[in-house]
mmCIF file of C-alpha atoms in Angstrom:
data_model
loop_
_atom_site.group_PDB
_atom_site.id
_atom_site.type_symbol
_atom_site.label_atom_id
_atom_site.label_comp_id
_atom_site.label_asym_id
_atom_site.label_seq_id
_atom_site.Cartn_x
_atom_site.Cartn_y
_atom_site.Cartn_z
ATOM 1 C CA UNK W 1 0.008 -0.022 0.035
ATOM 2 C CA UNK W 2 1.322 3.383 -1.001
ATOM 3 C CA UNK W 3 1.510 5.802 1.936
ATOM 4 C CA UNK W 4 0.496 9.455 1.245
ATOM 5 C CA UNK W 5 2.488 11.671 3.661
ATOM 6 C CA UNK W 6 1.347 15.073 4.752
ATOM 7 C CA UNK W 7 3.413 17.920 3.312
ATOM 8 C CA UNK W 8 5.877 19.633 5.626
ATOM 9 C CA UNK W 9 4.600 23.171 5.014
ATOM 10 C CA UNK W 10 1.104 22.696 6.478
ATOM 11 C CA UNK W 11 -0.045 25.892 8.265
ATOM 12 C CA UNK W 12 0.195 26.011 11.977
ATOM 13 C CA UNK W 13 -3.625 26.279 12.416
ATOM 14 C CA UNK W 14 -4.059 22.936 10.666
ATOM 15 C CA UNK W 15 -1.492 21.412 12.880
ATOM 16 C CA UNK W 16 -3.407 22.668 15.910
ATOM 17 C CA UNK W 17 -6.633 21.263 14.506
ATOM 18 C CA UNK W 18 -5.021 17.819 14.091
ATOM 19 C CA UNK W 19 -3.648 17.995 17.619
ATOM 20 C CA UNK W 20 -7.048 18.916 19.037
ATOM 21 C CA UNK W 21 -8.709 15.897 17.374
ATOM 22 C CA UNK W 22 -5.833 13.655 18.327
ATOM 23 C CA UNK W 23 -6.418 14.361 21.974
ATOM 24 C CA UNK W 24 -10.104 13.835 21.600
ATOM 25 C CA UNK W 25 -9.587 10.416 19.918
ATOM 26 C CA UNK W 26 -7.157 9.596 22.716
ATOM 27 C CA UNK W 27 -9.621 10.619 25.293
ATOM 28 C CA UNK W 28 -12.408 8.451 23.697
ATOM 29 C CA UNK W 29 -10.261 5.327 23.161
ATOM 30 C CA UNK W 30 -7.666 5.189 25.825
ATOM 31 C CA UNK W 31 -8.101 7.952 28.552
ATOM 32 C CA UNK W 32 -10.355 5.742 30.641
ATOM 33 C CA UNK W 33 -7.892 2.897 30.640
ATOM 34 C CA UNK W 34 -5.042 5.207 31.579
ATOM 35 C CA UNK W 35 -7.154 6.686 34.430
ATOM 36 C CA UNK W 36 -7.920 3.297 35.754
ATOM 37 C CA UNK W 37 -4.291 2.154 35.537
ATOM 38 C CA UNK W 38 -3.171 5.347 37.345
ATOM 39 C CA UNK W 39 -5.730 4.728 40.102
ATOM 40 C CA UNK W 40 -4.428 1.118 40.547
ATOM 41 C CA UNK W 41 -0.843 2.356 40.729
ATOM 42 C CA UNK W 42 -1.913 4.973 43.285
ATOM 43 C CA UNK W 43 -3.533 2.216 45.396
ATOM 44 C CA UNK W 44 -0.239 0.210 45.600
ATOM 45 C CA UNK W 45 2.081 3.239 46.067
ATOM 46 C CA UNK W 46 2.985 5.203 49.190
ATOM 47 C CA UNK W 47 0.161 7.545 48.339
ATOM 48 C CA UNK W 48 -2.586 4.877 48.854
ATOM 49 C CA UNK W 49 -4.283 7.184 51.322
ATOM 50 C CA UNK W 50 -5.168 9.440 48.432
ATOM 51 C CA UNK W 51 -6.673 6.522 46.704
ATOM 52 C CA UNK W 52 -8.699 5.613 49.747
ATOM 53 C CA UNK W 53 -10.014 9.116 50.008
ATOM 54 C CA UNK W 54 -10.973 9.175 46.436
ATOM 55 C CA UNK W 55 -12.811 5.917 46.861
ATOM 56 C CA UNK W 56 -14.822 7.522 49.640
ATOM 57 C CA UNK W 57 -15.551 10.404 47.328
ATOM 58 C CA UNK W 58 -16.760 7.956 44.616
ATOM 59 C CA UNK W 59 -19.207 6.486 47.069
ATOM 60 C CA UNK W 60 -20.534 9.829 48.204
ATOM 61 C CA UNK W 61 -20.751 11.077 44.606
ATOM 62 C CA UNK W 62 -22.214 7.953 43.190
ATOM 63 C CA UNK W 63 -25.588 9.524 42.210
ATOM 64 C CA UNK W 64 -24.180 12.563 40.487
ATOM 65 C CA UNK W 65 -23.970 11.011 36.947
ATOM 66 C CA UNK W 66 -27.758 10.257 37.144
ATOM 67 C CA UNK W 67 -28.667 13.671 38.719
ATOM 68 C CA UNK W 68 -27.525 16.072 36.053
ATOM 69 C CA UNK W 69 -23.783 15.527 36.370
ATOM 70 C CA UNK W 70 -21.295 18.253 37.213
ATOM 71 C CA UNK W 71 -20.587 20.463 34.198
ATOM 72 C CA UNK W 72 -17.861 23.044 33.847
ATOM 73 C CA UNK W 73 -18.443 25.971 31.608
ATOM 74 C CA UNK W 74 -14.712 26.677 31.749
ATOM 75 C CA UNK W 75 -13.918 23.270 30.272
ATOM 76 C CA UNK W 76 -16.703 23.540 27.694
ATOM 77 C CA UNK W 77 -15.198 26.827 26.464
ATOM 78 C CA UNK W 78 -11.610 25.522 26.071
ATOM 79 C CA UNK W 79 -9.896 26.999 22.942
ATOM 80 C CA UNK W 80 -8.930 23.487 21.956
ATOM 81 C CA UNK W 81 -12.560 22.753 21.015
ATOM 82 C CA UNK W 82 -12.497 25.554 18.462
ATOM 83 C CA UNK W 83 -9.593 23.820 16.744
ATOM 84 C CA UNK W 84 -11.556 20.588 16.993
ATOM 85 C CA UNK W 85 -14.550 22.301 15.306
ATOM 86 C CA UNK W 86 -12.464 23.674 12.479
ATOM 87 C CA UNK W 87 -10.798 20.342 11.745
ATOM 88 C CA UNK W 88 -13.871 18.952 9.975
ATOM 89 C CA UNK W 89 -15.411 21.644 10.116
ATOM 90 C CA UNK W 90 -18.360 21.113 12.416
ATOM 91 C CA UNK W 91 -21.567 23.163 12.184
ATOM 92 C CA UNK W 92 -24.785 23.230 14.206
ATOM 93 C CA UNK W 93 -27.899 24.378 12.248
ATOM 94 C CA UNK W 94 -31.046 25.633 13.947
ATOM 95 C CA UNK W 95 -34.296 25.397 12.008
ATOM 96 C CA UNK W 96 -36.671 26.912 14.663
ATOM 97 C CA UNK W 97 -36.500 28.590 17.953
ATOM 98 C CA UNK W 98 -37.095 26.337 21.002
ATOM 99 C CA UNK W 99 -38.893 27.545 24.112
ATOM 100 C CA UNK W 100 -36.556 27.524 27.186
ATOM 101 C CA UNK W 101 -39.562 26.866 29.354
ATOM 102 C CA UNK W 102 -39.803 23.258 28.126
ATOM 103 C CA UNK W 103 -37.667 20.167 28.417
ATOM 104 C CA UNK W 104 -36.535 18.342 25.350
ATOM 105 C CA UNK W 105 -35.168 15.021 24.036
ATOM 106 C CA UNK W 106 -32.858 15.527 21.081
ATOM 107 C CA UNK W 107 -32.788 12.277 19.202
ATOM 108 C CA UNK W 108 -29.309 12.251 17.560
ATOM 109 C CA UNK W 109 -28.806 10.351 14.358
ATOM 110 C CA UNK W 110 -26.730 8.615 13.160
ATOM 111 C CA UNK W 111 -24.492 7.335 15.999
ATOM 112 C CA UNK W 112 -21.415 7.146 13.764
ATOM 113 C CA UNK W 113 -18.186 5.544 15.022
ATOM 114 C CA UNK W 114 -17.246 8.039 17.733
ATOM 115 C CA UNK W 115 -20.257 10.406 17.892
ATOM 116 C CA UNK W 116 -18.117 13.360 16.808
ATOM 117 C CA UNK W 117 -21.000 15.692 15.988
ATOM 118 C CA UNK W 118 -22.783 14.824 19.269
ATOM 119 C CA UNK W 119 -19.651 15.604 21.296
ATOM 120 C CA UNK W 120 -18.559 18.765 19.472
ATOM 121 C CA UNK W 121 -22.079 20.385 19.340
ATOM 122 C CA UNK W 122 -23.447 19.409 22.792
ATOM 123 C CA UNK W 123 -20.428 18.801 25.069
ATOM 124 C CA UNK W 124 -18.525 22.038 24.068
ATOM 125 C CA UNK W 125 -19.496 25.535 23.132
ATOM 126 C CA UNK W 126 -17.391 25.461 19.907
ATOM 127 C CA UNK W 127 -20.470 25.516 17.631
ATOM 128 C CA UNK W 128 -22.317 28.107 19.711
ATOM 129 C CA UNK W 129 -25.154 26.021 21.226
ATOM 130 C CA UNK W 130 -25.847 28.556 23.988
ATOM 131 C CA UNK W 131 -26.094 31.313 21.488
ATOM 132 C CA UNK W 132 -28.331 29.382 19.110
ATOM 133 C CA UNK W 133 -30.558 28.048 21.846
ATOM 134 C CA UNK W 134 -30.496 30.586 24.805
ATOM 135 C CA UNK W 135 -31.925 29.278 28.066
ATOM 136 C CA UNK W 136 -31.331 25.599 27.141
ATOM 137 C CA UNK W 137 -28.678 23.325 28.727
ATOM 138 C CA UNK W 138 -27.534 20.215 26.791
ATOM 139 C CA UNK W 139 -26.653 16.917 28.302
ATOM 140 C CA UNK W 140 -25.232 14.066 26.193
ATOM 141 C CA UNK W 141 -26.178 10.635 27.498
ATOM 142 C CA UNK W 142 -23.382 8.050 27.832
ATOM 143 C CA UNK W 143 -23.222 4.466 28.858
ATOM 144 C CA UNK W 144 -23.291 4.092 32.678
ATOM 145 C CA UNK W 145 -20.085 1.907 32.550
ATOM 146 C CA UNK W 146 -17.849 4.921 31.893
ATOM 147 C CA UNK W 147 -19.009 6.732 35.080
ATOM 148 C CA UNK W 148 -17.497 4.008 37.214
ATOM 149 C CA UNK W 149 -13.961 4.726 35.928
ATOM 150 C CA UNK W 150 -11.961 6.781 38.517
ATOM 151 C CA UNK W 151 -10.964 10.331 37.394
ATOM 152 C CA UNK W 152 -12.332 9.731 33.867
ATOM 153 C CA UNK W 153 -15.898 10.124 35.140
ATOM 154 C CA UNK W 154 -15.129 13.486 36.544
ATOM 155 C CA UNK W 155 -13.550 14.659 33.329
ATOM 156 C CA UNK W 156 -16.498 13.640 31.109
ATOM 157 C CA UNK W 157 -19.100 15.098 33.468
ATOM 158 C CA UNK W 158 -17.390 18.441 33.107
ATOM 159 C CA UNK W 159 -18.424 18.457 29.470
ATOM 160 C CA UNK W 160 -22.132 17.820 30.232
ATOM 161 C CA UNK W 161 -22.092 13.983 29.782
ATOM 162 C CA UNK W 162 -24.387 12.028 32.067
ATOM 163 C CA UNK W 163 -25.385 8.458 32.513
ATOM 164 C CA UNK W 164 -27.863 6.954 29.962
ATOM 165 C CA UNK W 165 -29.760 5.176 32.737
ATOM 166 C CA UNK W 166 -33.510 5.635 32.867
ATOM 167 C CA UNK W 167 -33.234 7.513 36.154
ATOM 168 C CA UNK W 168 -30.850 9.952 34.626
ATOM 169 C CA UNK W 169 -33.094 10.788 31.716
ATOM 170 C CA UNK W 170 -36.075 11.094 34.033
ATOM 171 C CA UNK W 171 -34.165 13.474 36.235
ATOM 172 C CA UNK W 172 -33.385 15.819 33.351
ATOM 173 C CA UNK W 173 -36.911 15.760 31.894
ATOM 174 C CA UNK W 174 -38.656 16.392 35.261
ATOM 175 C CA UNK W 175 -37.063 19.829 35.765
ATOM 176 C CA UNK W 176 -40.097 21.968 36.722
ATOM 177 C CA UNK W 177 -38.824 25.144 35.037
ATOM 178 C CA UNK W 178 -37.698 23.437 31.827
ATOM 179 C CA UNK W 179 -34.529 24.305 29.956
ATOM 180 C CA UNK W 180 -33.015 20.820 29.869
ATOM 181 C CA UNK W 181 -32.036 19.078 26.701
ATOM 182 C CA UNK W 182 -31.236 15.338 26.928
ATOM 183 C CA UNK W 183 -29.315 14.410 23.794
ATOM 184 C CA UNK W 184 -29.723 10.623 23.065
ATOM 185 C CA UNK W 185 -27.903 8.772 20.355
ATOM 186 C CA UNK W 186 -30.943 6.644 19.590
ATOM 187 C CA UNK W 187 -29.210 3.945 17.631
ATOM 188 C CA UNK W 188 -26.688 3.349 20.437
ATOM 189 C CA UNK W 189 -23.597 1.217 20.246
ATOM 190 C CA UNK W 190 -24.994 -1.389 17.859
ATOM 191 C CA UNK W 191 -25.569 1.312 15.224
ATOM 192 C CA UNK W 192 -21.815 2.095 15.255
ATOM 193 C CA UNK W 193 -21.133 -1.228 13.662
ATOM 194 C CA UNK W 194 -22.905 -0.043 10.527
ATOM 195 C CA UNK W 195 -21.237 3.401 10.431
ATOM 196 C CA UNK W 196 -19.334 3.797 7.134
ATOM 197 C CA UNK W 197 -19.337 6.301 4.271
ATOM 198 C CA UNK W 198 -22.631 6.408 2.539
ATOM 199 C CA UNK W 199 -24.552 4.478 5.226
ATOM 200 C CA UNK W 200 -28.100 5.657 5.973
ATOM 201 C CA UNK W 201 -29.307 2.755 8.057
ATOM 202 C CA UNK W 202 -30.717 3.732 11.504
ATOM 203 C CA UNK W 203 -31.510 1.315 14.246
ATOM 204 C CA UNK W 204 -34.767 2.810 15.506
ATOM 205 C CA UNK W 205 -37.881 0.793 14.795
ATOM 206 C CA UNK W 206 -37.685 -1.139 18.081
ATOM 207 C CA UNK W 207 -36.209 1.630 20.208
ATOM 208 C CA UNK W 208 -39.180 3.215 22.050
ATOM 209 C CA UNK W 209 -37.978 3.743 25.546
ATOM 210 C CA UNK W 210 -37.190 7.411 24.962
ATOM 211 C CA UNK W 211 -40.677 7.740 23.482
ATOM 212 C CA UNK W 212 -42.294 6.362 26.615
ATOM 213 C CA UNK W 213 -40.244 8.740 28.961
ATOM 214 C CA UNK W 214 -41.091 11.710 26.750
ATOM 215 C CA UNK W 215 -44.804 10.861 27.169
ATOM 216 C CA UNK W 216 -44.429 10.383 30.956
ATOM 217 C CA UNK W 217 -42.773 13.766 31.468
ATOM 218 C CA UNK W 218 -44.413 15.714 28.654
ATOM 219 C CA UNK W 219 -41.010 16.407 27.110
ATOM 220 C CA UNK W 220 -40.882 17.599 23.519
ATOM 221 C CA UNK W 221 -39.086 15.374 20.954
ATOM 222 C CA UNK W 222 -36.647 16.952 18.544
ATOM 223 C CA UNK W 223 -35.151 14.860 15.771
ATOM 224 C CA UNK W 224 -31.495 15.813 14.925
ATOM 225 C CA UNK W 225 -29.610 14.511 11.896
ATOM 226 C CA UNK W 226 -25.893 14.869 11.682
ATOM 227 C CA UNK W 227 -24.919 14.943 8.011
ATOM 228 C CA UNK W 228 -21.392 13.685 7.527
ATOM 229 C CA UNK W 229 -21.245 11.698 10.683
ATOM 230 C CA UNK W 230 -20.799 8.366 8.882
ATOM 231 C CA UNK W 231 -18.201 9.770 6.477
ATOM 232 C CA UNK W 232 -15.430 10.160 9.074
ATOM 233 C CA UNK W 233 -14.081 6.551 9.096
ATOM 234 C CA UNK W 234 -13.930 3.529 6.940
ATOM 235 C CA UNK W 235 -14.888 0.268 8.541
ATOM 236 C CA UNK W 236 -13.946 -3.341 7.884
ATOM 237 C CA UNK W 237 -16.787 -5.089 6.034
ATOM 238 C CA UNK W 238 -19.032 -6.826 8.533
ATOM 239 C CA UNK W 239 -22.365 -7.776 7.049
ATOM 240 C CA UNK W 240 -25.073 -9.345 9.267
ATOM 241 C CA UNK W 241 -24.358 -13.085 9.640
ATOM 242 C CA UNK W 242 -20.650 -12.783 8.994
ATOM 243 C CA UNK W 243 -18.176 -14.290 11.592
ATOM 244 C CA UNK W 244 -16.836 -10.867 12.375
ATOM 245 C CA UNK W 245 -20.355 -9.347 12.934
ATOM 246 C CA UNK W 246 -21.373 -12.403 15.085
ATOM 247 C CA UNK W 247 -18.295 -11.705 17.251
ATOM 248 C CA UNK W 248 -18.942 -7.969 17.469
ATOM 249 C CA UNK W 249 -22.538 -8.483 18.407
ATOM 250 C CA UNK W 250 -21.585 -11.015 20.995
ATOM 251 C CA UNK W 251 -19.054 -8.699 22.578
ATOM 252 C CA UNK W 252 -21.469 -5.868 22.465
ATOM 253 C CA UNK W 253 -24.073 -7.740 24.441
ATOM 254 C CA UNK W 254 -21.466 -8.985 26.878
ATOM 255 C CA UNK W 255 -19.731 -5.643 27.562
ATOM 256 C CA UNK W 256 -22.327 -3.104 26.460
ATOM 257 C CA UNK W 257 -19.892 -1.267 24.147
ATOM 258 C CA UNK W 258 -19.444 -1.790 20.370
ATOM 259 C CA UNK W 259 -16.001 -2.525 18.908
ATOM 260 C CA UNK W 260 -16.108 -1.416 15.314
ATOM 261 C CA UNK W 261 -12.942 -2.183 13.350
ATOM 262 C CA UNK W 262 -12.469 1.302 11.808
ATOM 263 C CA UNK W 263 -9.636 3.137 10.140
ATOM 264 C CA UNK W 264 -9.095 6.813 9.160
ATOM 265 C CA UNK W 265 -6.010 8.792 8.658
ATOM 266 C CA UNK W 266 -2.800 9.407 10.659
ATOM 267 C CA UNK W 267 -1.106 12.388 12.136
ATOM 268 C CA UNK W 268 1.585 12.750 9.500
ATOM 269 C CA UNK W 269 0.113 10.710 6.667
ATOM 270 C CA UNK W 270 -3.304 10.250 5.083
ATOM 271 C CA UNK W 271 -3.368 6.542 4.305
ATOM 272 C CA UNK W 272 -4.304 4.857 7.640
ATOM 273 C CA UNK W 273 -4.750 5.646 11.315
ATOM 274 C CA UNK W 274 -7.330 6.457 13.969
ATOM 275 C CA UNK W 275 -8.023 10.070 13.158
ATOM 276 C CA UNK W 276 -11.210 10.894 11.396
ATOM 277 C CA UNK W 277 -11.069 12.138 7.836
ATOM 278 C CA UNK W 278 -11.511 15.932 7.322
ATOM 279 C CA UNK W 279 -15.084 15.714 6.260
ATOM 280 C CA UNK W 280 -17.678 18.391 7.089
ATOM 281 C CA UNK W 281 -20.319 17.601 9.708
ATOM 282 C CA UNK W 282 -23.585 19.552 9.514
ATOM 283 C CA UNK W 283 -25.785 18.785 12.531
ATOM 284 C CA UNK W 284 -29.374 19.941 11.797
ATOM 285 C CA UNK W 285 -31.745 20.374 14.749
ATOM 286 C CA UNK W 286 -35.280 19.778 13.469
ATOM 287 C CA UNK W 287 -38.676 21.014 14.598
ATOM 288 C CA UNK W 288 -39.963 19.928 17.985
ATOM 289 C CA UNK W 289 -42.783 17.412 18.086
ATOM 290 C CA UNK W 290 -45.231 18.542 20.845
ATOM 291 C CA UNK W 291 -45.960 15.921 23.425
ATOM 292 C CA UNK W 292 -48.997 15.792 25.757
ATOM 293 C CA UNK W 293 -47.916 14.512 29.218
ATOM 294 C CA UNK W 294 -49.308 10.981 29.783
ATOM 295 C CA UNK W 295 -48.281 9.556 33.181
ATOM 296 C CA UNK W 296 -49.270 6.055 32.128
ATOM 297 C CA UNK W 297 -48.877 5.767 28.354
ATOM 298 C CA UNK W 298 -50.385 2.819 26.599
ATOM 299 C CA UNK W 299 -48.796 0.917 23.810
ATOM 300 C CA UNK W 300 -50.932 2.708 21.274
ATOM 301 C CA UNK W 301 -49.761 6.074 22.724
ATOM 302 C CA UNK W 302 -46.146 5.001 22.365
ATOM 303 C CA UNK W 303 -46.553 3.683 18.868
ATOM 304 C CA UNK W 304 -48.420 6.714 17.672
ATOM 305 C CA UNK W 305 -45.781 9.133 18.957
ATOM 306 C CA UNK W 306 -42.959 6.858 17.657
ATOM 307 C CA UNK W 307 -44.551 7.133 14.159
ATOM 308 C CA UNK W 308 -44.665 10.933 14.394
ATOM 309 C CA UNK W 309 -41.025 10.965 15.415
ATOM 310 C CA UNK W 310 -40.012 8.857 12.445
ATOM 311 C CA UNK W 311 -41.970 11.189 10.174
ATOM 312 C CA UNK W 312 -40.191 14.204 11.714
ATOM 313 C CA UNK W 313 -36.776 12.608 11.303
ATOM 314 C CA UNK W 314 -37.539 11.758 7.736
ATOM 315 C CA UNK W 315 -38.598 15.420 7.039
ATOM 316 C CA UNK W 316 -35.305 16.716 8.541
ATOM 317 C CA UNK W 317 -33.294 14.467 6.350
ATOM 318 C CA UNK W 318 -35.339 14.987 3.094
ATOM 319 C CA UNK W 319 -35.532 18.761 3.482
ATOM 320 C CA UNK W 320 -31.759 19.132 3.938
ATOM 321 C CA UNK W 321 -30.012 16.323 2.104
ATOM 322 C CA UNK W 322 -29.646 18.401 -1.099
ATOM 323 C CA UNK W 323 -27.699 20.997 0.802
ATOM 324 C CA UNK W 324 -25.085 18.490 2.011
ATOM 325 C CA UNK W 325 -24.327 16.465 -1.074
ATOM 326 C CA UNK W 326 -26.725 13.521 -0.719
ATOM 327 C CA UNK W 327 -28.242 12.233 -3.925
ATOM 328 C CA UNK W 328 -32.001 12.707 -4.460
ATOM 329 C CA UNK W 329 -32.571 8.955 -4.682
ATOM 330 C CA UNK W 330 -30.947 8.356 -1.304
ATOM 331 C CA UNK W 331 -33.360 7.855 1.672
ATOM 332 C CA UNK W 332 -33.144 6.779 5.294
ATOM 333 C CA UNK W 333 -33.516 3.076 6.023
ATOM 334 C CA UNK W 334 -35.028 2.197 9.400
ATOM 335 C CA UNK W 335 -34.435 -1.152 11.018
#
């Protein structure tokens, strides 16, 4: 394989963009393991008392990930996230104003390999969420497993990440004064196994838990489609029924996390690596779907609202696909 190296005279701003994305990929793929290893080393060192004190803190703080987390506006406004934004570049597009007196569920699609659009738009202020949607506070839901990792949990909560447990989502949607936005990657980890350039398959037909909670709390549903999310990485071919897909599905059910075998570009060359390709991401926030609070929703209530949500998501995609280079004959495929 011929390796295409990056030229030596690349402007400093592009180097900074690459460095920003490199640290993000490291945080996503290896920071948790490093934090866990560091804590184990602290336990067996002369500083074990600090590890014991931190263990006590973990116990006392155990409910925070399901109670809105502990965000830091200082971290969300780091200048490194502006370089991260400009790498792709990343854009957040508003279609209508949202009432800050209501609570919302943003259904984020597609999941992609590393949810770059979800992180950049809702865990940082790089794309100007607070300016576009004044009075609203976004929270990106993440698998509960990660909030059990020492130190790492505190870092990700600073960005506005919270646990994806039912209790966590209910806490956000029950805010009496409104203003909370729970961002949920509806397809979850399994959808990451289908994330590759050109893919428009969304795992949503049997995912109705968020619909039920929206009804219980009267939270408005907002379909969000992130154009370009699946263009960031190539992935090894893994069709349903193949040995690789069987293994990936088995590991996903066992561990709760997906393990897509993906490749992108490198730091100093463009042929292979774990960095995403420089492809634009346009995250379009659609129109809200009004929801009447129903404390005990029936199956028909859930199915009806789910159908309305699918229609809303389809509308967001069809109304905007021409703007972002998707052929007219291409359509979403729900499974």
